[in-house]
mmCIF file of C-alpha atoms in Angstrom:
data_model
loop_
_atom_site.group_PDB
_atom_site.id
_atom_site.type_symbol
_atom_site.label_atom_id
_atom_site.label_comp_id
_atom_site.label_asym_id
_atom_site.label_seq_id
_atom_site.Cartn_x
_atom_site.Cartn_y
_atom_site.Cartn_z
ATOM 1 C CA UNK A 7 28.852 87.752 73.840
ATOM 2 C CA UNK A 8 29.334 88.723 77.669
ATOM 3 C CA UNK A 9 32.225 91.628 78.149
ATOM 4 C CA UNK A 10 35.076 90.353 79.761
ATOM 5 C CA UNK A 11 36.714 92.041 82.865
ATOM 6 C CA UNK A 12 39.757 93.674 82.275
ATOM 7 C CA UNK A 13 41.385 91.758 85.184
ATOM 8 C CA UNK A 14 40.403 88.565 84.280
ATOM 9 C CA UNK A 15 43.040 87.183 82.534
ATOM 10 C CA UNK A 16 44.914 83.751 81.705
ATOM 11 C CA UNK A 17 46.953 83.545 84.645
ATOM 12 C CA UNK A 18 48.077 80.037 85.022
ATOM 13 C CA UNK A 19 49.124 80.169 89.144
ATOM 14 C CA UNK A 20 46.769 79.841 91.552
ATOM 15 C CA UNK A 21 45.824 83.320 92.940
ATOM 16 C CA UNK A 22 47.699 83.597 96.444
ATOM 17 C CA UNK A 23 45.110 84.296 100.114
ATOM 18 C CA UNK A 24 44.600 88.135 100.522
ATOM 19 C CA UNK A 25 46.592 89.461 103.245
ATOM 20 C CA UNK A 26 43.911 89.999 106.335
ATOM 21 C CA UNK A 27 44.906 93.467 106.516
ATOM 22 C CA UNK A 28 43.863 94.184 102.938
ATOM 23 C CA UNK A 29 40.374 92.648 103.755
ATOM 24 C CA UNK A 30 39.178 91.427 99.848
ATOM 25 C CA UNK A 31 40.755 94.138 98.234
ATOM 26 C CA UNK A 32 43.426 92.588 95.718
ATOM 27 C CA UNK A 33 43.360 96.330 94.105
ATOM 28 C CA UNK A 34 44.483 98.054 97.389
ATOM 29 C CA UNK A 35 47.048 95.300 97.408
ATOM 30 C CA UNK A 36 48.843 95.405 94.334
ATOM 31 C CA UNK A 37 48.992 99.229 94.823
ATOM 32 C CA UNK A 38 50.633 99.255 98.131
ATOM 33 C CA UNK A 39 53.122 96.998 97.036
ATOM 34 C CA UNK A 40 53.961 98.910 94.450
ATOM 35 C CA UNK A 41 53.426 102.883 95.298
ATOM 36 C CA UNK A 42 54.597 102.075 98.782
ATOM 37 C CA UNK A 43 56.342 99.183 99.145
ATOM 38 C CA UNK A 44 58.255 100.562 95.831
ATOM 39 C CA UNK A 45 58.406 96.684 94.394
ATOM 40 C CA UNK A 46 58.530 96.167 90.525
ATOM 41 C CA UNK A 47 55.258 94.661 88.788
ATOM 42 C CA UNK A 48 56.665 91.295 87.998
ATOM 43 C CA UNK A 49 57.898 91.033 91.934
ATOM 44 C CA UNK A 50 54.039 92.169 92.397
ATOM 45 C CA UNK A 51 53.023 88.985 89.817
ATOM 46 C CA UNK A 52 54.789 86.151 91.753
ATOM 47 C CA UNK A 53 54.132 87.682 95.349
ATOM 48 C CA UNK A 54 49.736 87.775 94.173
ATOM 49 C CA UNK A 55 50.109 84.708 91.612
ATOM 50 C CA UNK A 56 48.603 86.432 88.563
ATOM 51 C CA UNK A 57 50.505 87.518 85.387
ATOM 52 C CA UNK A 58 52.257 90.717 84.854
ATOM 53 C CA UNK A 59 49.359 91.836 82.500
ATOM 54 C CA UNK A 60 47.099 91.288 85.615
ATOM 55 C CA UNK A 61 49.251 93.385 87.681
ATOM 56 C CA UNK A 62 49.725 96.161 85.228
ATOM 57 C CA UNK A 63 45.265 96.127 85.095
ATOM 58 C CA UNK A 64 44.808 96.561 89.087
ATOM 59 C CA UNK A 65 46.968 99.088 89.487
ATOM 60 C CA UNK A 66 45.090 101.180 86.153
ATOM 61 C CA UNK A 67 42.049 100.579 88.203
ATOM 62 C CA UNK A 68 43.664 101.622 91.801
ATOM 63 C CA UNK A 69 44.335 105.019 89.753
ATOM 64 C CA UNK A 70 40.799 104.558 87.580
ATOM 65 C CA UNK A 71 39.186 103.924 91.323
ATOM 66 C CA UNK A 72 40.792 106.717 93.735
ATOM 67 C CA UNK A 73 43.022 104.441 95.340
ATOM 68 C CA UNK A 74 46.066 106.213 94.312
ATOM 69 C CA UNK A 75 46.340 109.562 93.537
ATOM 70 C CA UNK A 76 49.398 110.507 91.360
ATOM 71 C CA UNK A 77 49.737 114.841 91.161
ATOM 72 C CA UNK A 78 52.798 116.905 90.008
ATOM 73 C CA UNK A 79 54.567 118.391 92.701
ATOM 74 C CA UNK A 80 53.231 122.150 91.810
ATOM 75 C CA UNK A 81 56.067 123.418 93.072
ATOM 76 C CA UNK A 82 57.751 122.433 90.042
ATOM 77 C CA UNK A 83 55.541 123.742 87.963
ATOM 78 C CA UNK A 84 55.548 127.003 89.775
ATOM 79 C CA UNK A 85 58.786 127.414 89.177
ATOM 80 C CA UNK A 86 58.776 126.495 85.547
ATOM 81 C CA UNK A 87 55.952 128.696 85.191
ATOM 82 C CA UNK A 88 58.381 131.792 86.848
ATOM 83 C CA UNK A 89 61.127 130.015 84.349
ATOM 84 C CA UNK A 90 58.911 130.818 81.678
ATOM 85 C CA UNK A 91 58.050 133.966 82.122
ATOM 86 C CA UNK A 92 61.403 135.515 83.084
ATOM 87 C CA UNK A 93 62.951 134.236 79.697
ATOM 88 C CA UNK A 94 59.847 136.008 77.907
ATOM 89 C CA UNK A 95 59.895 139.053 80.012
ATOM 90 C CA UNK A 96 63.912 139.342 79.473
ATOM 91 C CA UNK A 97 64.265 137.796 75.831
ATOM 92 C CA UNK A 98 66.756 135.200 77.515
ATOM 93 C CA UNK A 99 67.084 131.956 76.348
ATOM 94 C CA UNK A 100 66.779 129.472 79.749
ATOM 95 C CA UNK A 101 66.389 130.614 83.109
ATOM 96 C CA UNK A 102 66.818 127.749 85.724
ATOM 97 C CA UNK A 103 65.864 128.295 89.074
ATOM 98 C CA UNK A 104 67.238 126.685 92.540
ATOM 99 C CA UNK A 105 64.342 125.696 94.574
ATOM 100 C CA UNK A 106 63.313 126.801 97.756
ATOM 101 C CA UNK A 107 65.591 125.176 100.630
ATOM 102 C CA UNK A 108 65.367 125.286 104.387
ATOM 103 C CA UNK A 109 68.851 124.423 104.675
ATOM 104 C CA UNK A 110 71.199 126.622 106.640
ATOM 105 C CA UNK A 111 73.972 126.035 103.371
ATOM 106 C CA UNK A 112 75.374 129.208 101.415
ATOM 107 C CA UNK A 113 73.060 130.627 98.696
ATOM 108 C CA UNK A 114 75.860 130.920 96.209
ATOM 109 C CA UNK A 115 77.224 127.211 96.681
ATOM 110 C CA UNK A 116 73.382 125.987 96.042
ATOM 111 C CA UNK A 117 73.742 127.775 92.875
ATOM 112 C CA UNK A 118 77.295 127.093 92.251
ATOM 113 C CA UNK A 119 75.844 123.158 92.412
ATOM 114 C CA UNK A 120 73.177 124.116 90.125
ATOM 115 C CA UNK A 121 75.245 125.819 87.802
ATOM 116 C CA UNK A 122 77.470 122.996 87.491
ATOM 117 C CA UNK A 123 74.712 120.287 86.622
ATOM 118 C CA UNK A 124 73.509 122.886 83.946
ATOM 119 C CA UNK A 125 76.899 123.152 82.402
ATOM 120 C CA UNK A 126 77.655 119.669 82.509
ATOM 121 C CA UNK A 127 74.110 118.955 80.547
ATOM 122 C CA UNK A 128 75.264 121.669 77.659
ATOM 123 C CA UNK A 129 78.505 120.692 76.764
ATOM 124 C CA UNK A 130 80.203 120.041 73.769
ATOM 125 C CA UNK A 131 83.435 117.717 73.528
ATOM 126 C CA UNK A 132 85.366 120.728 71.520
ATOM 127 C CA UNK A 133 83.934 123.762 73.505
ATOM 128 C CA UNK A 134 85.671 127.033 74.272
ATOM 129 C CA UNK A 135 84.624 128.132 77.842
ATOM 130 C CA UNK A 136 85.252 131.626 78.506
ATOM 131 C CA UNK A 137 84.867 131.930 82.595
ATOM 132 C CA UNK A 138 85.201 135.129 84.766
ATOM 133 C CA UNK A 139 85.853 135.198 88.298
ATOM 134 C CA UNK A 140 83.496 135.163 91.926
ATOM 135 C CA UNK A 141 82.162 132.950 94.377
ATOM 136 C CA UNK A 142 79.254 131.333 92.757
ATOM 137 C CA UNK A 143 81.475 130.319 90.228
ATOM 138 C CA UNK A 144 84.204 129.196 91.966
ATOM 139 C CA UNK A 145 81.188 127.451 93.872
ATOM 140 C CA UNK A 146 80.234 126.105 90.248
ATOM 141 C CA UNK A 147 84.148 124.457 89.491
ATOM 142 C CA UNK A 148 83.793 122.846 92.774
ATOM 143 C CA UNK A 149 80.664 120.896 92.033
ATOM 144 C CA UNK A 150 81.860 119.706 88.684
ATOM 145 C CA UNK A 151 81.713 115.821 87.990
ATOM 146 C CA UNK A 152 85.266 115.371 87.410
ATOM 147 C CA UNK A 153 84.966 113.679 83.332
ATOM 148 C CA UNK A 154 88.057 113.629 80.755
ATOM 149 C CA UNK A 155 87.008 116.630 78.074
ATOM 150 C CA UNK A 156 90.790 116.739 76.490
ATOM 151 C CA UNK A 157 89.322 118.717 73.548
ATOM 152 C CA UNK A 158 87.780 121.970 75.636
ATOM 153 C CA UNK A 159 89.514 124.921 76.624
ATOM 154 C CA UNK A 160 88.794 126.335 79.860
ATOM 155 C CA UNK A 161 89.914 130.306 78.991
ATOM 156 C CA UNK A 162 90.200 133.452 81.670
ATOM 157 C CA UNK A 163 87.832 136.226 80.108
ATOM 158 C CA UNK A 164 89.686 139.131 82.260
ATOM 159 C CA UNK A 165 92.755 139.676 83.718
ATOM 160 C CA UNK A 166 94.068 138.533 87.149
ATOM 161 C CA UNK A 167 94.123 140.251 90.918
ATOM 162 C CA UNK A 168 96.533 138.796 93.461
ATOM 163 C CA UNK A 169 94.087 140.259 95.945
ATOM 164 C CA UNK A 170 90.960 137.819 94.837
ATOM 165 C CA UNK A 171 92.919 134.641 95.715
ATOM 166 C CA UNK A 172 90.287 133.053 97.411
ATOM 167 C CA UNK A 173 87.975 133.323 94.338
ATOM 168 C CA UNK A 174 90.117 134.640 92.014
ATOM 169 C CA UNK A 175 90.069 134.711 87.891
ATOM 170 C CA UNK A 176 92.650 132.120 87.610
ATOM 171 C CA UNK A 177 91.245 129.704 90.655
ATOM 172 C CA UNK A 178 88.238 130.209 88.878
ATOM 173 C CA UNK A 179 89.536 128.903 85.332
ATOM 174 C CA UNK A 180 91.876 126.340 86.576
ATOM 175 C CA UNK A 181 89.958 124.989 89.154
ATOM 176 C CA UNK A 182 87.206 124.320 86.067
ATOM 177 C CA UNK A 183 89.593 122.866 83.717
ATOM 178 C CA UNK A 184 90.844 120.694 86.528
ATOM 179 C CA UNK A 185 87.677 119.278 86.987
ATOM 180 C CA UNK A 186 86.613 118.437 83.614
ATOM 181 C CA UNK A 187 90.568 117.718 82.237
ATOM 182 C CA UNK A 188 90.555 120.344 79.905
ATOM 183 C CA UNK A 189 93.442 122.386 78.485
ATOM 184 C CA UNK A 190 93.812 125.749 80.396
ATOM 185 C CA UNK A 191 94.257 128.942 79.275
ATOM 186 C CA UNK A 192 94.725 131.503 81.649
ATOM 187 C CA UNK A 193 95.174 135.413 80.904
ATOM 188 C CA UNK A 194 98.884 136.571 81.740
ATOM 189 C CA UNK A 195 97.847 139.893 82.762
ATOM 190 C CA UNK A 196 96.498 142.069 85.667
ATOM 191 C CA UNK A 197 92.590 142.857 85.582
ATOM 192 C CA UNK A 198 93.756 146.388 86.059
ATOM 193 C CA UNK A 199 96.520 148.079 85.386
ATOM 194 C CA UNK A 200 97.510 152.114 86.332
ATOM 195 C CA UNK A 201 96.850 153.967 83.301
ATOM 196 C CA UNK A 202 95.233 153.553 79.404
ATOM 197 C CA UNK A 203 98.754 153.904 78.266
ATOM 198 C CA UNK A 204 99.904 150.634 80.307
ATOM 199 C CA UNK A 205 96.890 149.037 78.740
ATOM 200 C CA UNK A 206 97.763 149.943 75.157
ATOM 201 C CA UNK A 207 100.518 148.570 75.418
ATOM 202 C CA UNK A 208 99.918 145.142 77.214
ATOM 203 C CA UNK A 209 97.048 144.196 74.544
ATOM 204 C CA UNK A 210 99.880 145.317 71.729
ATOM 205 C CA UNK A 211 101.914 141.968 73.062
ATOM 206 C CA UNK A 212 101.353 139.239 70.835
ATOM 207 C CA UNK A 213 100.846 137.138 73.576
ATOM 208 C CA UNK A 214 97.743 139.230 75.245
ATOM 209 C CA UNK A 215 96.499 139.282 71.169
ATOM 210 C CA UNK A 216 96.736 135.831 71.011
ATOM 211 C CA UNK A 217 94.669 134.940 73.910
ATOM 212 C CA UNK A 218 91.717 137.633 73.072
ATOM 213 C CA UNK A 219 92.190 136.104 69.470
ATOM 214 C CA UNK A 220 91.355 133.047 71.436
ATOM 215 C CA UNK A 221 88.523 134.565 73.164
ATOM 216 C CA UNK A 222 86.668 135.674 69.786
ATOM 217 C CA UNK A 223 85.894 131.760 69.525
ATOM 218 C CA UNK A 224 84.095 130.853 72.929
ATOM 219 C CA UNK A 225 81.304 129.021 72.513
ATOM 220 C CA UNK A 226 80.414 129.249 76.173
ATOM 221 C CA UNK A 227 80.852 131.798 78.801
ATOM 222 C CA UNK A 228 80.640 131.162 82.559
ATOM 223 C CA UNK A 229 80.566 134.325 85.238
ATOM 224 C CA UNK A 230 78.696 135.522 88.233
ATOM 225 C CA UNK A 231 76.983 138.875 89.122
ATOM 226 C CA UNK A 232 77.439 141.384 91.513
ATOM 227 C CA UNK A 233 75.268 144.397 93.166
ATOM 228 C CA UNK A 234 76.442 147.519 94.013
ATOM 229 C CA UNK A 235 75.024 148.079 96.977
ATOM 230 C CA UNK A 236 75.836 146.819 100.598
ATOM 231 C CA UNK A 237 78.871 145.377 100.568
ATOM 232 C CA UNK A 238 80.407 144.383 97.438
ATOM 233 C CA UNK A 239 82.877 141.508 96.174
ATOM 234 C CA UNK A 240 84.183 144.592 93.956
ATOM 235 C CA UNK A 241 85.407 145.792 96.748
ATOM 236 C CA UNK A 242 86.365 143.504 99.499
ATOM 237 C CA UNK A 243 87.620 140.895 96.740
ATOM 238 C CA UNK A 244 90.320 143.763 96.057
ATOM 239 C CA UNK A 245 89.189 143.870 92.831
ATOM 240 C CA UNK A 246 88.736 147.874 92.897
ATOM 241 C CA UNK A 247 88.448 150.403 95.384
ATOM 242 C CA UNK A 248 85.076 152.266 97.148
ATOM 243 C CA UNK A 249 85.850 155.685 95.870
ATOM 244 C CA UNK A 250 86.119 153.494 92.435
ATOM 245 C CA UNK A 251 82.966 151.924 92.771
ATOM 246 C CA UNK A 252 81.087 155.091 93.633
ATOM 247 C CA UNK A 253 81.806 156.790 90.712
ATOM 248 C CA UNK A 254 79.843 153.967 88.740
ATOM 249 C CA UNK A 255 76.916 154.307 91.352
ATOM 250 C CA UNK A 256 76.962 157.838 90.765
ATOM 251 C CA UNK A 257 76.487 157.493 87.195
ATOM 252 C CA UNK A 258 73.675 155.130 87.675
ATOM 253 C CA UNK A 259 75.133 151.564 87.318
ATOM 254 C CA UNK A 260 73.501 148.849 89.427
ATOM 255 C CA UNK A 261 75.256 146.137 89.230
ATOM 256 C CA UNK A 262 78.477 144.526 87.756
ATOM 257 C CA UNK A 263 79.154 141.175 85.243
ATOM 258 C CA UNK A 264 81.761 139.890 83.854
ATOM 259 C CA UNK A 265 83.453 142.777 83.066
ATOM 260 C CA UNK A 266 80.965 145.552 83.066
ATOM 261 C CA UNK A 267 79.118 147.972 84.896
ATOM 262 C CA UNK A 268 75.400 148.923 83.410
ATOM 263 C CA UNK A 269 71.859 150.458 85.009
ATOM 264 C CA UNK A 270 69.444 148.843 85.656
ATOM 265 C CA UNK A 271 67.186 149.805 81.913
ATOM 266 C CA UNK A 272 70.541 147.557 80.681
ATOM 267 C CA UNK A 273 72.629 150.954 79.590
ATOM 268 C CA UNK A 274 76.510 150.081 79.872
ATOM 269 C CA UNK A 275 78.068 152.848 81.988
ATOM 270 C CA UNK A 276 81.668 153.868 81.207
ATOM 271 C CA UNK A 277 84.263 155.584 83.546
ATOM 272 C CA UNK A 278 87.747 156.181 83.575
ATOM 273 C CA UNK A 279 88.327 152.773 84.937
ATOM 274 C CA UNK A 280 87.073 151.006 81.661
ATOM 275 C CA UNK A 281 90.506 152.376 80.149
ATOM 276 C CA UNK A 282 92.609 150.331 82.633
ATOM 277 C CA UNK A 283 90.719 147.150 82.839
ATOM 278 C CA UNK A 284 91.587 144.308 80.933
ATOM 279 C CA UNK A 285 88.835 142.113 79.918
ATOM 280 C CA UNK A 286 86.778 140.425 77.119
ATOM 281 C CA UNK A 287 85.468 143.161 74.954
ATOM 282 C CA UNK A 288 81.864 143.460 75.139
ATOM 283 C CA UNK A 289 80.759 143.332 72.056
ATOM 284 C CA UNK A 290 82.613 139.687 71.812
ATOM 285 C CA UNK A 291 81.340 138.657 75.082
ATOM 286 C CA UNK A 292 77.769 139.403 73.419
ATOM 287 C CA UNK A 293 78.262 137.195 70.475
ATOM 288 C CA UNK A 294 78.777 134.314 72.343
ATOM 289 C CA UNK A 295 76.140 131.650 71.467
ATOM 290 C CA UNK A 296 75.661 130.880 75.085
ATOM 291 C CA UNK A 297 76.103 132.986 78.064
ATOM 292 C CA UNK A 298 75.697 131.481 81.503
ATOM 293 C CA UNK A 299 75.332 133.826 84.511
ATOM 294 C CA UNK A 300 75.194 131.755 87.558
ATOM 295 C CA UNK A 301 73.624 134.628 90.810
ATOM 296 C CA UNK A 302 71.559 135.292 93.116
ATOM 297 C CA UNK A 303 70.378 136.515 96.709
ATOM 298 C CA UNK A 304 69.482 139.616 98.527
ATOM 299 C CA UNK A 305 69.891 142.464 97.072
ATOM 300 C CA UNK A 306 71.247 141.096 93.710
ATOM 301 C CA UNK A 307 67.542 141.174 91.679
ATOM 302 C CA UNK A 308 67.928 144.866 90.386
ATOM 303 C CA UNK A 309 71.317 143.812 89.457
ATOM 304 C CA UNK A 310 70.286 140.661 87.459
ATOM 305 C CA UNK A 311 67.203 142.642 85.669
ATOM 306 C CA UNK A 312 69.785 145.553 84.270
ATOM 307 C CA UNK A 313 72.203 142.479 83.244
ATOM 308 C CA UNK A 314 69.747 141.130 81.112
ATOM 309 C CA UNK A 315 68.268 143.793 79.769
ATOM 310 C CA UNK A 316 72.125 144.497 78.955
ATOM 311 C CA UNK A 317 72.613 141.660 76.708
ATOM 312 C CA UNK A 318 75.116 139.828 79.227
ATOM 313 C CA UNK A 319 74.070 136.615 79.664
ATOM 314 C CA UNK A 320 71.570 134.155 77.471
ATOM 315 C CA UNK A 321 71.021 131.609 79.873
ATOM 316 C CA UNK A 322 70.721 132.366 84.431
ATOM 317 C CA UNK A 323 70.955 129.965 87.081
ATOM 318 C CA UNK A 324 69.066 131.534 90.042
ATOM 319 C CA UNK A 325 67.340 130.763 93.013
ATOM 320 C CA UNK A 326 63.271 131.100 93.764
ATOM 321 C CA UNK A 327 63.040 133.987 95.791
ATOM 322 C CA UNK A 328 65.178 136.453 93.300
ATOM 323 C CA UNK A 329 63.744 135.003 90.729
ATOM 324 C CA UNK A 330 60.375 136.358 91.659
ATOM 325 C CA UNK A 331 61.828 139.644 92.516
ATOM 326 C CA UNK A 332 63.451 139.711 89.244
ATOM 327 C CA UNK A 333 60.186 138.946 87.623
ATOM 328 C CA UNK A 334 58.054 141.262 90.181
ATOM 329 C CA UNK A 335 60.714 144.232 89.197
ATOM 330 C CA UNK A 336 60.627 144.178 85.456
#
């Protein structure tokens, strides 16, 4: 018994006239209406008068002929091949990268946006969000879809500085728990205070215990990353001073995350200043199940490598071009 074409089919309509501009070719057709002209195949049935099932066969043999080429954009598989081997190289566990833009807009609001999408894709309706302070995350709160979450606690990981307003630890927090109509918890205490004795004593008040008691449950953490070199948001956010920030540099720290300093092998370096700053502690911050640095730009890829080598964050939302350098570096 003869073979039967694969396009010949029951179609009950009368096949419509070939446009002249498609010669004969009912294949070339069918596949610019529907790669080009974007319409749906049962749009492409009534317009050609064949079934559905005829459709559906000349556009399998538009693909089967060369007619239509359909390739993945290999820039997004370039850059979850650099995805891939930054979380193996670093022993993160998600790395997810900004592409490359020739937009004029700020780096850190790209990312903020970023960030936001990949927090609103991980969360859980009784989550305990831990978030720090900076512009990419204050970038991040903006972008957020505003969506009732009653049940999660948005809750300040360090203490507050009157001289960070514009991106400040508790604009950060309750900017976040605006958006997603959360409770809000924010930290009633400075980030730094003037001597270990004042500290002592401020995380001896029940309520400072209460909210690091608090803390000890995240199951989220939000925060940013800063370099030490150039100019600095340590500094010109008021957050410390320059003669402050040198002494870190001089020990050999390289950057600066939610909370800590550390070199860029991932050691935590200590000064005086640790005794007066009130923050998550880090081996809490390190036990959260999932740790979300949202960073990047010139100058911050040494920073970023020593972070994760650190044991800071589990999951980073970066751009391309650090991400390579991050990559290149390690």
């Amino acid at each position: 018994m003869p073979r039967k074409d694969p396009l010949e089919t029951n179609d009950l309509k009368p096949r419509r006239p070939i446009p002249a501009a498609f010669g004969t070719d009912e294949v070339f057709w069918a596949a610019w209406l529907y790669y080009e002209q974007g319409q749906k195949q049962d749009q492409i049935a009534d317009q050609l008068g064949i079934s559905r099932a005829s459709v559906f066969n000349l556009l399998q043999k538009a693909r089967d002929e060369g007619v239509v080429n359909i390739s993945i954009d290999p820039s997004r598989i370039a850059r979850a091949d650099l995805s891939l081997r930054l979380c193996e190289l670093y022993g993160i566990d998600e790395c997810f990268i900004l592409p490359e833009r020739k937009d004029a807009g700020a780096l850190h609001r790209q990312i903020g946006h970023l960030g936001a999408r990949v927090l609103e894709s991980r969360m859980s309706s009784d989550d305990i969000i831990g978030v720090a302070w900076g512009r990419t995350v204050l970038a991040l709160s903006q972008h957020l879809n505003t969506v009732n979450q009653p049940n999660v606690t948005i809750a300040q990981i360090t203490g507050s500085s009157a001289a960070t307003f514009d991106f400040s630890p508790v604009l950060c927090t309750s900017n976040l728990a605006a958006r997603l109509l959360a409770r809000c918890v924010n930290l009633h205490a400075p980030g730094v205070v003037s001597s270990p004795h004042v500290k002592e004593i401020l995380m001896a008040e029940p309520a400072i215990c209460e909210h690091f008691a608090l803390l000890e449950h995240c199951s989220k953490a939000v925060f940013g990353v800063t370099q030490l070199t150039g100019e600095t948001l340590l500094v010109t956010g008021g957050f410390m001073s320059q003669a402050e920030v040198e002494v870190y540099r001089d020990l050999g720290a390289v950057g600066f995350a939610s909370g800590y300093f550390f070199a860029e092998d991932g050691r935590i370096i200590r000064s005086e200043f640790d005794d007066r700053h009130i923050t998550m502690p880090l081996d809490n911050l390190r036990a959260v199940p999932e740790r979300i640095c949202v960073g990047g730009g010139p100058g911050k890829a040494v920073a970023i490598r020593g972070m994760l080598r650190a044991g800071i964050a589990s999951v980073l939302v970066t751009d391309a071009a650090t991400a390579r350098d991050v990559v290149n570096g390690g």
